[in-house]
Short mmCIF file of C-alpha atoms in Angstrom, two decimals:
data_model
loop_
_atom_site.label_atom_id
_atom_site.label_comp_id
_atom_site.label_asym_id
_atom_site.label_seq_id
_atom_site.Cartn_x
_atom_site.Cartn_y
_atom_site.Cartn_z
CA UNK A 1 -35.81 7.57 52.17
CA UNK A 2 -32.79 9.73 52.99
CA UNK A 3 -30.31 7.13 51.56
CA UNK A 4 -32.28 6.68 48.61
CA UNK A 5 -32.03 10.25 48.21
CA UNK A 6 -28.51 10.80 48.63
CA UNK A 7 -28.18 8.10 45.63
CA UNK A 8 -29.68 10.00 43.52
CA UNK A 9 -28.01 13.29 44.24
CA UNK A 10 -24.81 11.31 44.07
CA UNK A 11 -25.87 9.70 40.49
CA UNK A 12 -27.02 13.31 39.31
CA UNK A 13 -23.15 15.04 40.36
CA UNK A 14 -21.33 12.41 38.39
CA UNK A 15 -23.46 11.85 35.58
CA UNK A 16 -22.00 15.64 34.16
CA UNK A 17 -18.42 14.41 35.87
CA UNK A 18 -18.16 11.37 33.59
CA UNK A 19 -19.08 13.52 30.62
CA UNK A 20 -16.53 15.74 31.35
CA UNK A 21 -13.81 13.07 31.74
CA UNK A 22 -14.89 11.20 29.03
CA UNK A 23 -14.91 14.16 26.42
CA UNK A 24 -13.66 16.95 27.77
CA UNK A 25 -9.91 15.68 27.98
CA UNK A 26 -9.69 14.37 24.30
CA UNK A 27 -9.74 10.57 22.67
CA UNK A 28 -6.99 8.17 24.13
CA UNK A 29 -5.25 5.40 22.54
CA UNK A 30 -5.61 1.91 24.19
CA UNK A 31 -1.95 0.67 24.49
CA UNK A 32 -0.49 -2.42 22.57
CA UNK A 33 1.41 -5.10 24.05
CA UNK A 34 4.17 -3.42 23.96
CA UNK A 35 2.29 -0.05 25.15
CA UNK A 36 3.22 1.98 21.75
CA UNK A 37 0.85 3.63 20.12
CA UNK A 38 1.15 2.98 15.70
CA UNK A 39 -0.73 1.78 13.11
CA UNK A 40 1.65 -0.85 12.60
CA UNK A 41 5.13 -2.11 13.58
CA UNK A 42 7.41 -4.92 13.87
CA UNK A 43 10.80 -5.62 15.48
CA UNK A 44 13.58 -8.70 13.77
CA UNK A 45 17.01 -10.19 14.44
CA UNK A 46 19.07 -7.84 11.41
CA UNK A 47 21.01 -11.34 11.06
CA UNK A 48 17.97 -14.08 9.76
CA UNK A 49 15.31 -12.04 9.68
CA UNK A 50 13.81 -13.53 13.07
CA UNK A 51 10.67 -11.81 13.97
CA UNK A 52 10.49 -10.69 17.79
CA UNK A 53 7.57 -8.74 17.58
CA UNK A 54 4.93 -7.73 15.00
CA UNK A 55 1.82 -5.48 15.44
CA UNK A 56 -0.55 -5.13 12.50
CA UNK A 57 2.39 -5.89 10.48
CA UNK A 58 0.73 -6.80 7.37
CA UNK A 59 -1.62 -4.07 6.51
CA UNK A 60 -0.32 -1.55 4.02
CA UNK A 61 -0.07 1.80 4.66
CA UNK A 62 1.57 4.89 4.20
CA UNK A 63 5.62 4.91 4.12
CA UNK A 64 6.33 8.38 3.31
CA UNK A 65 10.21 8.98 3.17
CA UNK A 66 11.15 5.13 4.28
CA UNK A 67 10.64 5.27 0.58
CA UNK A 68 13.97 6.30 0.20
CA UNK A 69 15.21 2.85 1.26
CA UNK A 70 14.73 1.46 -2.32
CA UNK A 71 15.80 4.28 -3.95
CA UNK A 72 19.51 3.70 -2.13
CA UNK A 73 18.92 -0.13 -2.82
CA UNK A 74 18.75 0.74 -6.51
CA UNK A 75 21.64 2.94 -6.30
CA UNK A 76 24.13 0.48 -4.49
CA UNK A 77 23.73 -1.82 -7.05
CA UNK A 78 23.61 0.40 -10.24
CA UNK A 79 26.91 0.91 -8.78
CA UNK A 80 28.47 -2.16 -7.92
CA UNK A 81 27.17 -3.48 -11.32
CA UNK A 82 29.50 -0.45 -12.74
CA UNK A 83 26.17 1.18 -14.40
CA UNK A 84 27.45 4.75 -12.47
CA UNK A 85 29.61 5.79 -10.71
CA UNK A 86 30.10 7.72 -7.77
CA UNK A 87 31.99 10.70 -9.46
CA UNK A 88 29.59 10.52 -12.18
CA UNK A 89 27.73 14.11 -12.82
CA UNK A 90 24.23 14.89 -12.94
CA UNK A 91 22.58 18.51 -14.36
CA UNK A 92 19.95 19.67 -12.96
CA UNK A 93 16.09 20.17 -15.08
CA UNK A 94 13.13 21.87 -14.49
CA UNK A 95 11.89 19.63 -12.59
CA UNK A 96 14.32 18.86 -10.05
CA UNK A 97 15.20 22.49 -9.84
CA UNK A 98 11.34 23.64 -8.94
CA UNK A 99 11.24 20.57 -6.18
CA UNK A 100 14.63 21.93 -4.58
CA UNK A 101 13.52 25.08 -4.01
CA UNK A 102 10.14 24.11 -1.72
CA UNK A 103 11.73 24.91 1.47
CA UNK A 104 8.43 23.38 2.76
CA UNK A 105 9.83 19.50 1.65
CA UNK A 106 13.17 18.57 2.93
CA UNK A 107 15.78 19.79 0.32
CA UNK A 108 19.23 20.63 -0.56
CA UNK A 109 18.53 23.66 -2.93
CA UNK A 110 20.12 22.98 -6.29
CA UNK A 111 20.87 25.47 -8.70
CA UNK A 112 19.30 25.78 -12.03
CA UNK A 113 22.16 25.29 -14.34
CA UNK A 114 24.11 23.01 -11.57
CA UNK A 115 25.57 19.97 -11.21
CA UNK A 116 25.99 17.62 -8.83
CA UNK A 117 28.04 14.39 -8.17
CA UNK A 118 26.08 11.23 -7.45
CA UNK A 119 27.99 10.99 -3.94
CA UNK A 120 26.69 14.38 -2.82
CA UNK A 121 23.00 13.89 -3.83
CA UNK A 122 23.26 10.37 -2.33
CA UNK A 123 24.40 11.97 0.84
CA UNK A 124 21.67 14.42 0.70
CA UNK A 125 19.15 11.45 0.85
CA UNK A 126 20.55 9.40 3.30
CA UNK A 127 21.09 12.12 5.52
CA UNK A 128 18.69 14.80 5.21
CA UNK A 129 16.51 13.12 3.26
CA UNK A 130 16.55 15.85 0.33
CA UNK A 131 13.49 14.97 -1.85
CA UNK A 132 14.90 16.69 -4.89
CA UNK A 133 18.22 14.80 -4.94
CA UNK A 134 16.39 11.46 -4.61
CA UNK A 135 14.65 12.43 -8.26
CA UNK A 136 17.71 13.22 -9.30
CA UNK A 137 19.19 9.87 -8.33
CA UNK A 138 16.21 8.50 -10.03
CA UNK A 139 16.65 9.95 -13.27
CA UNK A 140 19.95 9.28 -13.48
CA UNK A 141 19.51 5.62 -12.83
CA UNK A 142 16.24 5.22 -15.12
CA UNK A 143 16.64 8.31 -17.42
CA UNK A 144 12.44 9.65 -16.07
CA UNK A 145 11.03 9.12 -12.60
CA UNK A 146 8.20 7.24 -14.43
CA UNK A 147 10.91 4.64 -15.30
CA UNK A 148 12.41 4.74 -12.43
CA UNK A 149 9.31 3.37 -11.02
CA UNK A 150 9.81 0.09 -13.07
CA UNK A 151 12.45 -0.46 -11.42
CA UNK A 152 11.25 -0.22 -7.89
CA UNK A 153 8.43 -2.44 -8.71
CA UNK A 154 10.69 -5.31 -10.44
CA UNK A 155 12.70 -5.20 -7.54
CA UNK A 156 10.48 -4.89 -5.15
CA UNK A 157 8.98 -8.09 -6.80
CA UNK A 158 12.44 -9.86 -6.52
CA UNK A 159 13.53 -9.10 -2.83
CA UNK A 160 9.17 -10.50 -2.06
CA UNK A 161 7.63 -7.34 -0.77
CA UNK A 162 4.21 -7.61 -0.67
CA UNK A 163 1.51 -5.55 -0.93
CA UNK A 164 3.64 -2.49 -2.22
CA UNK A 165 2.60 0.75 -4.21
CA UNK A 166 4.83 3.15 -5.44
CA UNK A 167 3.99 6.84 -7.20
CA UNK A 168 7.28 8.15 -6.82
CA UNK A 169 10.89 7.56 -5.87
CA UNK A 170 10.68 9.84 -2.89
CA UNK A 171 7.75 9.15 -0.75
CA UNK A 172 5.72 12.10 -0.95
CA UNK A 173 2.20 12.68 -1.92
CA UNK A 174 2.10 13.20 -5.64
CA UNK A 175 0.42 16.86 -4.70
CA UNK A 176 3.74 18.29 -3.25
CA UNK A 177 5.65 17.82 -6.89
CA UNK A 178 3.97 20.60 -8.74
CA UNK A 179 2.13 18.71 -11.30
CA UNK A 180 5.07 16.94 -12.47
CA UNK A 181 4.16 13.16 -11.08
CA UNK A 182 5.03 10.20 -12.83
CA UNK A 183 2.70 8.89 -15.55
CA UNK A 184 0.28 7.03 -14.68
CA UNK A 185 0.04 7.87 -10.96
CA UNK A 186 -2.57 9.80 -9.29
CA UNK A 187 -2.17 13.35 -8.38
CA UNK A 188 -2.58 12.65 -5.14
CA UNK A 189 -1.34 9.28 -4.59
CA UNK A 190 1.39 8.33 -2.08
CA UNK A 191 3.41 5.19 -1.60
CA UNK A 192 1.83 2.19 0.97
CA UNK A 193 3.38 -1.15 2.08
CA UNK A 194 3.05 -2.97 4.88
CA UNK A 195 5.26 -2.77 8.07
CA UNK A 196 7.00 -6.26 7.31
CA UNK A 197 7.61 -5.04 3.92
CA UNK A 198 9.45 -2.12 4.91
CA UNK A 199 11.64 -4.55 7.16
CA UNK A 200 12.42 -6.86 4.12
CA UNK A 201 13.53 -4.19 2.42
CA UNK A 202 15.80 -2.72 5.01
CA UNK A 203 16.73 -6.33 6.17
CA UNK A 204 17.48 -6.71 2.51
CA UNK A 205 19.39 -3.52 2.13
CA UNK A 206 22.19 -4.42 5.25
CA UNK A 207 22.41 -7.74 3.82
CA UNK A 208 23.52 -6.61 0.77
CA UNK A 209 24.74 -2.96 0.98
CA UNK A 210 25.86 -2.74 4.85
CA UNK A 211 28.09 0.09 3.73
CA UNK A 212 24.85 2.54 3.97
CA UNK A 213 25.49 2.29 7.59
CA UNK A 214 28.24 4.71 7.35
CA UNK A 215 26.17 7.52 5.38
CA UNK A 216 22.98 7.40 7.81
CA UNK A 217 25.35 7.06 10.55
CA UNK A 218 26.56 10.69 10.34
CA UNK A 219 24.40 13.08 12.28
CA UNK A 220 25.62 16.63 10.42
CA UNK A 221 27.22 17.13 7.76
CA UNK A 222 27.34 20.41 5.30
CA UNK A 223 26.48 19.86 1.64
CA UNK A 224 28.80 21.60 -0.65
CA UNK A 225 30.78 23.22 1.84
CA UNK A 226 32.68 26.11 1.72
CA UNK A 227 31.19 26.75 -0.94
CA UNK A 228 27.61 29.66 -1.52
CA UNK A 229 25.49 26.71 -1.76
CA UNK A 230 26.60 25.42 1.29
CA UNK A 231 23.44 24.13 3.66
CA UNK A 232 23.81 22.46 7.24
CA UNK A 233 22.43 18.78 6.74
CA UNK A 234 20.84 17.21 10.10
CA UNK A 235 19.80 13.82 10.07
CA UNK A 236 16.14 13.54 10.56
CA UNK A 237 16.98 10.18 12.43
CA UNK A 238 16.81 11.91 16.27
CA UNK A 239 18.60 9.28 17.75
CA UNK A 240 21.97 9.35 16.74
CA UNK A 241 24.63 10.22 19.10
CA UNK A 242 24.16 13.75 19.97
CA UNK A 243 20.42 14.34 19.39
CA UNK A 244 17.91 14.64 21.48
CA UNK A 245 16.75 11.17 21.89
CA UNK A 246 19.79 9.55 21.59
CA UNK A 247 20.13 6.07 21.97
CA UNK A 248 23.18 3.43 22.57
CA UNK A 249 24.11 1.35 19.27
CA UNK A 250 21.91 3.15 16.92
CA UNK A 251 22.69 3.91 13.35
CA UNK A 252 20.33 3.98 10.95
CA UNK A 253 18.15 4.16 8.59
CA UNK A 254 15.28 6.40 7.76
CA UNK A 255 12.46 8.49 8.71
CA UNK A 256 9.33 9.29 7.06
CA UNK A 257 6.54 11.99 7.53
CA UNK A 258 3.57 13.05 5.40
CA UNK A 259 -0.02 14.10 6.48
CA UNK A 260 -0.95 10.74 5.41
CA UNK A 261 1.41 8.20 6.52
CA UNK A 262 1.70 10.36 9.62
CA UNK A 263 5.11 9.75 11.83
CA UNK A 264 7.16 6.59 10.88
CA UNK A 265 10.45 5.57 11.30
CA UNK A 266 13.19 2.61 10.02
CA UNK A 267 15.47 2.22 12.99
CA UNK A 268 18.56 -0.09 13.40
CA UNK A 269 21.26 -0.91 16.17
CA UNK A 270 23.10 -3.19 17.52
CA UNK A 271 25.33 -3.71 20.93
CA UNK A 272 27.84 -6.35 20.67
CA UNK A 273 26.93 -9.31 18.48
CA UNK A 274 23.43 -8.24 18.71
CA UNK A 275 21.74 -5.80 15.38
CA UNK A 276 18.05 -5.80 15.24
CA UNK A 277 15.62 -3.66 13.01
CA UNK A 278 12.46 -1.99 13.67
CA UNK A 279 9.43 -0.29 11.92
CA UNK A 280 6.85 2.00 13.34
CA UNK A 281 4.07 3.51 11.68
CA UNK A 282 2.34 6.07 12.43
CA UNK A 283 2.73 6.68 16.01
CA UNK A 284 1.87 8.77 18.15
CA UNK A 285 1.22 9.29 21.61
CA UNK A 286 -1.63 8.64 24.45
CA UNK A 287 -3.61 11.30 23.15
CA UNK A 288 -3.45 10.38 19.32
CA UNK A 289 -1.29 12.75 18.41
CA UNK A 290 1.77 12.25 16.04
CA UNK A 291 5.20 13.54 16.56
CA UNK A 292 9.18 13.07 16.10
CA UNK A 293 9.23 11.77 20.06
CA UNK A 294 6.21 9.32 19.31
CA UNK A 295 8.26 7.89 16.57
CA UNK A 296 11.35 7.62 18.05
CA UNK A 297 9.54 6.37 21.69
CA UNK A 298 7.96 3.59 20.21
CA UNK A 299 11.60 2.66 18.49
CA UNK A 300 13.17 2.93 21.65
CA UNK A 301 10.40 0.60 23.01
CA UNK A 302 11.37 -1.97 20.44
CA UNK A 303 14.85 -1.58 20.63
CA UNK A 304 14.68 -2.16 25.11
CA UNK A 305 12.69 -5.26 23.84
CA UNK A 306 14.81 -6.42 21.46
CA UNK A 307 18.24 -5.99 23.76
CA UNK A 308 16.79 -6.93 27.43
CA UNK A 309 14.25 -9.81 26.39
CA UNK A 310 16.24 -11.58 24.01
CA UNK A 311 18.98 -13.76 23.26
CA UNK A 312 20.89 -16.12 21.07
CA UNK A 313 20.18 -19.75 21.77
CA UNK A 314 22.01 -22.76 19.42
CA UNK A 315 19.14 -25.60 19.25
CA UNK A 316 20.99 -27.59 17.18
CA UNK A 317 24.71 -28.01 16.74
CA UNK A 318 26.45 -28.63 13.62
CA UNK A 319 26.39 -32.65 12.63
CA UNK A 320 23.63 -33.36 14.63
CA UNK A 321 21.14 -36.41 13.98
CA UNK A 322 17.43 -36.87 14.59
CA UNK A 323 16.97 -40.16 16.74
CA UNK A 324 13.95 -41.28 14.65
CA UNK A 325 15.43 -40.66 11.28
CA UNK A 326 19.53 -40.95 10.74
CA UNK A 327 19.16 -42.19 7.79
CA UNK A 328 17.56 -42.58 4.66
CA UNK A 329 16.91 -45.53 2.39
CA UNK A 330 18.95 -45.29 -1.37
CA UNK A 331 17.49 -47.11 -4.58
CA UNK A 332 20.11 -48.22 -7.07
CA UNK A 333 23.10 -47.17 -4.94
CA UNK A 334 26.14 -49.44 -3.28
CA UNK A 335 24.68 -48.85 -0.17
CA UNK A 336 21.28 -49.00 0.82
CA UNK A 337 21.00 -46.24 3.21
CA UNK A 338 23.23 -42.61 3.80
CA UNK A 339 23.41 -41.10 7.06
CA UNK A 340 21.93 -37.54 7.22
CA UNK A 341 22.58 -34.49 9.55
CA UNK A 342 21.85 -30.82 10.27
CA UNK A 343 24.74 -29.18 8.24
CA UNK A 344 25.27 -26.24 10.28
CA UNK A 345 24.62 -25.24 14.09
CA UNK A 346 20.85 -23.44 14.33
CA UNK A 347 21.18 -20.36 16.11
CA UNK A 348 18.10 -18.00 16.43
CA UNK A 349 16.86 -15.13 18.62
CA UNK A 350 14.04 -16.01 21.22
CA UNK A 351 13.05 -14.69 24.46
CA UNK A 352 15.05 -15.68 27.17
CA UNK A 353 12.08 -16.95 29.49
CA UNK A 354 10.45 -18.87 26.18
CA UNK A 355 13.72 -20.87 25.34
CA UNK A 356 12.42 -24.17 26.33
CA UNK A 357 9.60 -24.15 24.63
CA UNK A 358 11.11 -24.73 20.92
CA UNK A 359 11.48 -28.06 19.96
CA UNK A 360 13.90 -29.10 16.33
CA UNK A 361 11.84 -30.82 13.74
CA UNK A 362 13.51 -32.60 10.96
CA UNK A 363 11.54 -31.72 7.54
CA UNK A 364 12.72 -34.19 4.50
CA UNK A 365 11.92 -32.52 1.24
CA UNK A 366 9.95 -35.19 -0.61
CA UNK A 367 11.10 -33.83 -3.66
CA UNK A 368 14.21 -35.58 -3.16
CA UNK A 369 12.16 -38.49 -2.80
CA UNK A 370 11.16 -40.92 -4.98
CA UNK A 371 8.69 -43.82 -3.41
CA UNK A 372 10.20 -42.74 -0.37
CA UNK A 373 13.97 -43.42 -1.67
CA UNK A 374 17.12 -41.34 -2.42
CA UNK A 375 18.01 -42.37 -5.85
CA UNK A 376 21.91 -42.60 -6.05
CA UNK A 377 24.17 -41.41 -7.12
CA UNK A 378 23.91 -38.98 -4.41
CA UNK A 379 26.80 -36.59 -3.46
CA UNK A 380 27.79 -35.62 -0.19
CA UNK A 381 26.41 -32.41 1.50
CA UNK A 382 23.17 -32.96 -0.63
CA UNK A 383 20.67 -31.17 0.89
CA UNK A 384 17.44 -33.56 1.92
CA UNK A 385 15.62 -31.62 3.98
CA UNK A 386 15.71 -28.95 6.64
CA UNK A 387 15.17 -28.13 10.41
CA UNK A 388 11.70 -26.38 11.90
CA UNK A 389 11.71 -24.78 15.03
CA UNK A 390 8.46 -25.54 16.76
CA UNK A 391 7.08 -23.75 19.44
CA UNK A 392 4.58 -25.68 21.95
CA UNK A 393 3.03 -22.68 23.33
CA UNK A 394 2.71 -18.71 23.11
CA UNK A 395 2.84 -17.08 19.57
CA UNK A 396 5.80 -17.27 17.42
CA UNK A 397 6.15 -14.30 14.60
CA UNK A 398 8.38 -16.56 11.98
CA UNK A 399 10.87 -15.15 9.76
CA UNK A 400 10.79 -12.04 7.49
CA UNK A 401 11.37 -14.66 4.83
CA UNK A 402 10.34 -18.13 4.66
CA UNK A 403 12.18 -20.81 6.95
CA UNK A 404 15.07 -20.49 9.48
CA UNK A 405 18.59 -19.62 6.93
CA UNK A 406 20.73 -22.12 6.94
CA UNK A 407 19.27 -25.46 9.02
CA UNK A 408 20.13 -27.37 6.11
CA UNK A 409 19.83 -31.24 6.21
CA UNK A 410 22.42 -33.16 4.29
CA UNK A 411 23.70 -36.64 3.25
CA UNK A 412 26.63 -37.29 5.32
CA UNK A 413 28.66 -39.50 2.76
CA UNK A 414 28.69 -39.85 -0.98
CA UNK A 415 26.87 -42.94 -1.93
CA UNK A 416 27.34 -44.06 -5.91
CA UNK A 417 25.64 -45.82 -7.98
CA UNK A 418 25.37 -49.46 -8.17
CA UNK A 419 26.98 -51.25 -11.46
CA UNK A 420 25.19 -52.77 -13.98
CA UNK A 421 25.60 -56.31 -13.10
CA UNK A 422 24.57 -55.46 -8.95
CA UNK A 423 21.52 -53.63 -10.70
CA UNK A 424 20.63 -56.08 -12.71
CA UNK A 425 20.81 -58.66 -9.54
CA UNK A 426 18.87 -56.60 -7.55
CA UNK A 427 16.25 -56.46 -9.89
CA UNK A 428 15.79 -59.97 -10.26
CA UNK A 429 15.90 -60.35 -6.24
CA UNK A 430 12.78 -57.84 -6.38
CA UNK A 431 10.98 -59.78 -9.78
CA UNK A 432 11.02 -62.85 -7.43
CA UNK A 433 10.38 -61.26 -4.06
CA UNK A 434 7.44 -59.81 -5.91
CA UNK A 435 5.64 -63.23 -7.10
CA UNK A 436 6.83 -64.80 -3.69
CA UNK A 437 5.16 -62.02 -1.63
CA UNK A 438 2.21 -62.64 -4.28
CA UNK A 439 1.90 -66.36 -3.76
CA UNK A 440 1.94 -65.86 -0.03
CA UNK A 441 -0.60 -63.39 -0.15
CA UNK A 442 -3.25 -65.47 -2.28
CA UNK A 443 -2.67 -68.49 -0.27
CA UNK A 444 -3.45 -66.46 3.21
CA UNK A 445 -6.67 -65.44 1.61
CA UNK A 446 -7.71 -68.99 0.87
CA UNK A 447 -7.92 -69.99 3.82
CA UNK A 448 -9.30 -66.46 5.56
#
């Protein structure tokens, strides 16, 4: 009776105990697989795309600033394409004057009858991530924001984002820019894609504009300096050399932060041969709450993943040939078959400890078939296929885009067509194979 007693005075103390450590300390986040707390993230080789790690990668939602991204994209190739230029001027409007002066936003104040080179409001948005020269950037590209907006979507159609919105070139909610939103957007909308989106882009944006690396690089610099109007720029990104959360190799790309798309960041770095890019979104820490360190812990995170778990591994060297299949059969050519091979060596990021498990699978586009046969003339280094990476266990993220770049099959040697006369032989060989194979045939089945 005692014991059974003590039980229940025991159950009765921690009843209210349990309570209190269940509620009283606040909600907690259960940790991912890679114990970072986001809404979404992913981690990929900056070379092929390579995925190393994804977490809810594919659900949109808010990008806030990251925005910025295709706004720079646009801009790179305006220029190259000689459409502006860097020296080129642009005067400030009512618009863009009223934005710059909400000291609340991130801003470079501009004056009201100003203007500005395309270099320094570039720099603004790469490095401090000035909201007003990013409009500016986008009128003088598209003429009006709402245009500009166009262009993001065509091109976000062309590099295959998915699952994109955009209300703006900046990346804030539509309720910060004083009524003066683009047409047709919501007052209160704000931009969503998912987290491998954002990576295409930015995996997009080295690829084709690595030179942005040496903007977002810089971690102060003064706009207009020496001048009244100067202002000390910062880069938001807190990891550069010199910040606070510095970290080894990084240098770039862009940060984000809005009440709705909470803390997110675009991070990139590389040490020695190795450059890989990562997304979070949202994060924040074991109690649920969002901050700069959240952000830029979970990017560390990915980063230590990326550089300690993972190297470069060639599967398949360059010239190589599939035991099962060297070659494939040719129809109207001088020879009957062509040799194929991988073209170039296959090279691709995988965990160390997982490097055995990925066997090379040769893929033959049957496009290139016809009734299973190469019709000649066929030239050499035509491609006839390609290489798959399979893995035979554990999970394997793919590519950012499609299949690995590069493992190109191709016909060894040139193989040309047959003359008339050969053609004209070989068809009669197969007009009397044919009735031959027939008469076999029907005499087999007499006697069946």
């Amino acid at each position: 009776m005692v014991k059974r007693g003590m039980r229940k005075l025991v159950v009765f103390l921690l009843v209210p105990l349990l309570l209190i450590m269940s509620f009283g300390a606040g909600p907690t986040y259960a940790d991912s697989t890679m114990g970072i707390h986001v809404d979404g993230a992913i981690l990929i080789d900056a070379e092929n795309g390579k995925i190393l790690y994804a977490e809810n990668a594919d659900t949109p939602l808010g990008i806030a600033s990251m925005t910025k991204m295709m706004t720079e994209y646009l801009l790179f190739e305006a220029i190259k394409d000689g459409k502006i230029s860097w020296d080129q001027e642009y005067k400030v409007n009512d618009y863009t004057y009223a934005i710059s002066q909400d000291r609340r936003l991130s801003n470079v104040p501009l004056r009201r009858d100003g203007t500005y080179t395309i270099r320094e409001l570039y720099e603004a948005v790469a490095i401090y991530s000035a909201n007003a020269a990013t409009i500016a950037v986008a009128e003088t590209l598209a003429g009006t924001e709402t245009e500009f907006l166009k262009m993001m979507n065509a091109k976000a159609a062309e590099l295959g984002l998915v699952d994109y919105k955009f209300v703006n070139s900046t990346g804030l909610n539509n309720s910060d820019l004083q009524g003066m939103h683009p047409q047709g957007t919501g007052a209160e909308d704000e931009n969503v894609m998912p987290a491998k989106s954002v990576a295409k882009l930015a995996y997009h944006l080295l690829k084709d504009y690595p030179e942005v690396l040496e903007t977002t690089k810089i971690n102060t610099k003064y706009f207009r300096k020496g001048t009244s109007d100067a202002i000390k720029m910062d880069n938001w990104n807190f990891m550069l050399p010199g910040f606070v959360y510095a970290y080894e190799g990084i240098d770039g790309l862009k940060t984000g932060t809005t009440d709705f798309a909470g803390h997110c960041f675009t991070g990139t770095a590389k040490r020695g041969d190795k450059r890989v890019i990562s997304v979070v979104m949202k994060a924040v820490d074991s109690k649920g709450v969002g901050s700069y360190k959240a952000r830029f812990d979970a990017t560390r995170a990915l980063f230590d993943y990326g550089f300690t778990q993972f190297s470069e591994v060639e599967f398949v060297p360059a010239g190589y040939q599939f035991d099962k299949q060297k070659t494939l059969d040719v129809v109207k050519g001088k020879e009957k078959t062509v040799s194929i091979a991988v073209k170039d060596p296959i090279r691709m990021m995988v965990k160390t400890s997982e490097k055995e498990l990925y066997i090379p699978e040769l893929v033959i586009d049957e496009s290139k078939l016809k009734d299973g046969f190469l019709q000649a003339p066929i030239k050499k280094g035509a491609i006839v296929g390609h290489v798959k990476l399979v893995k035979t266990e554990g999970t394997d993220y793919g590519f950012i885009e499609g299949d690995i770049p590069g493992a190109d099959v191709v016909a060894s040697d040139a193989v040309d067509k047959a003359g008339w006369f050969s053609l004209m032989l070989a068809g009669i060989g197969d007009f009397f194979a044919g009735i031959w194979n027939g008469t076999i045939d029907f005499i087999k089945g007499l006697f069946k």
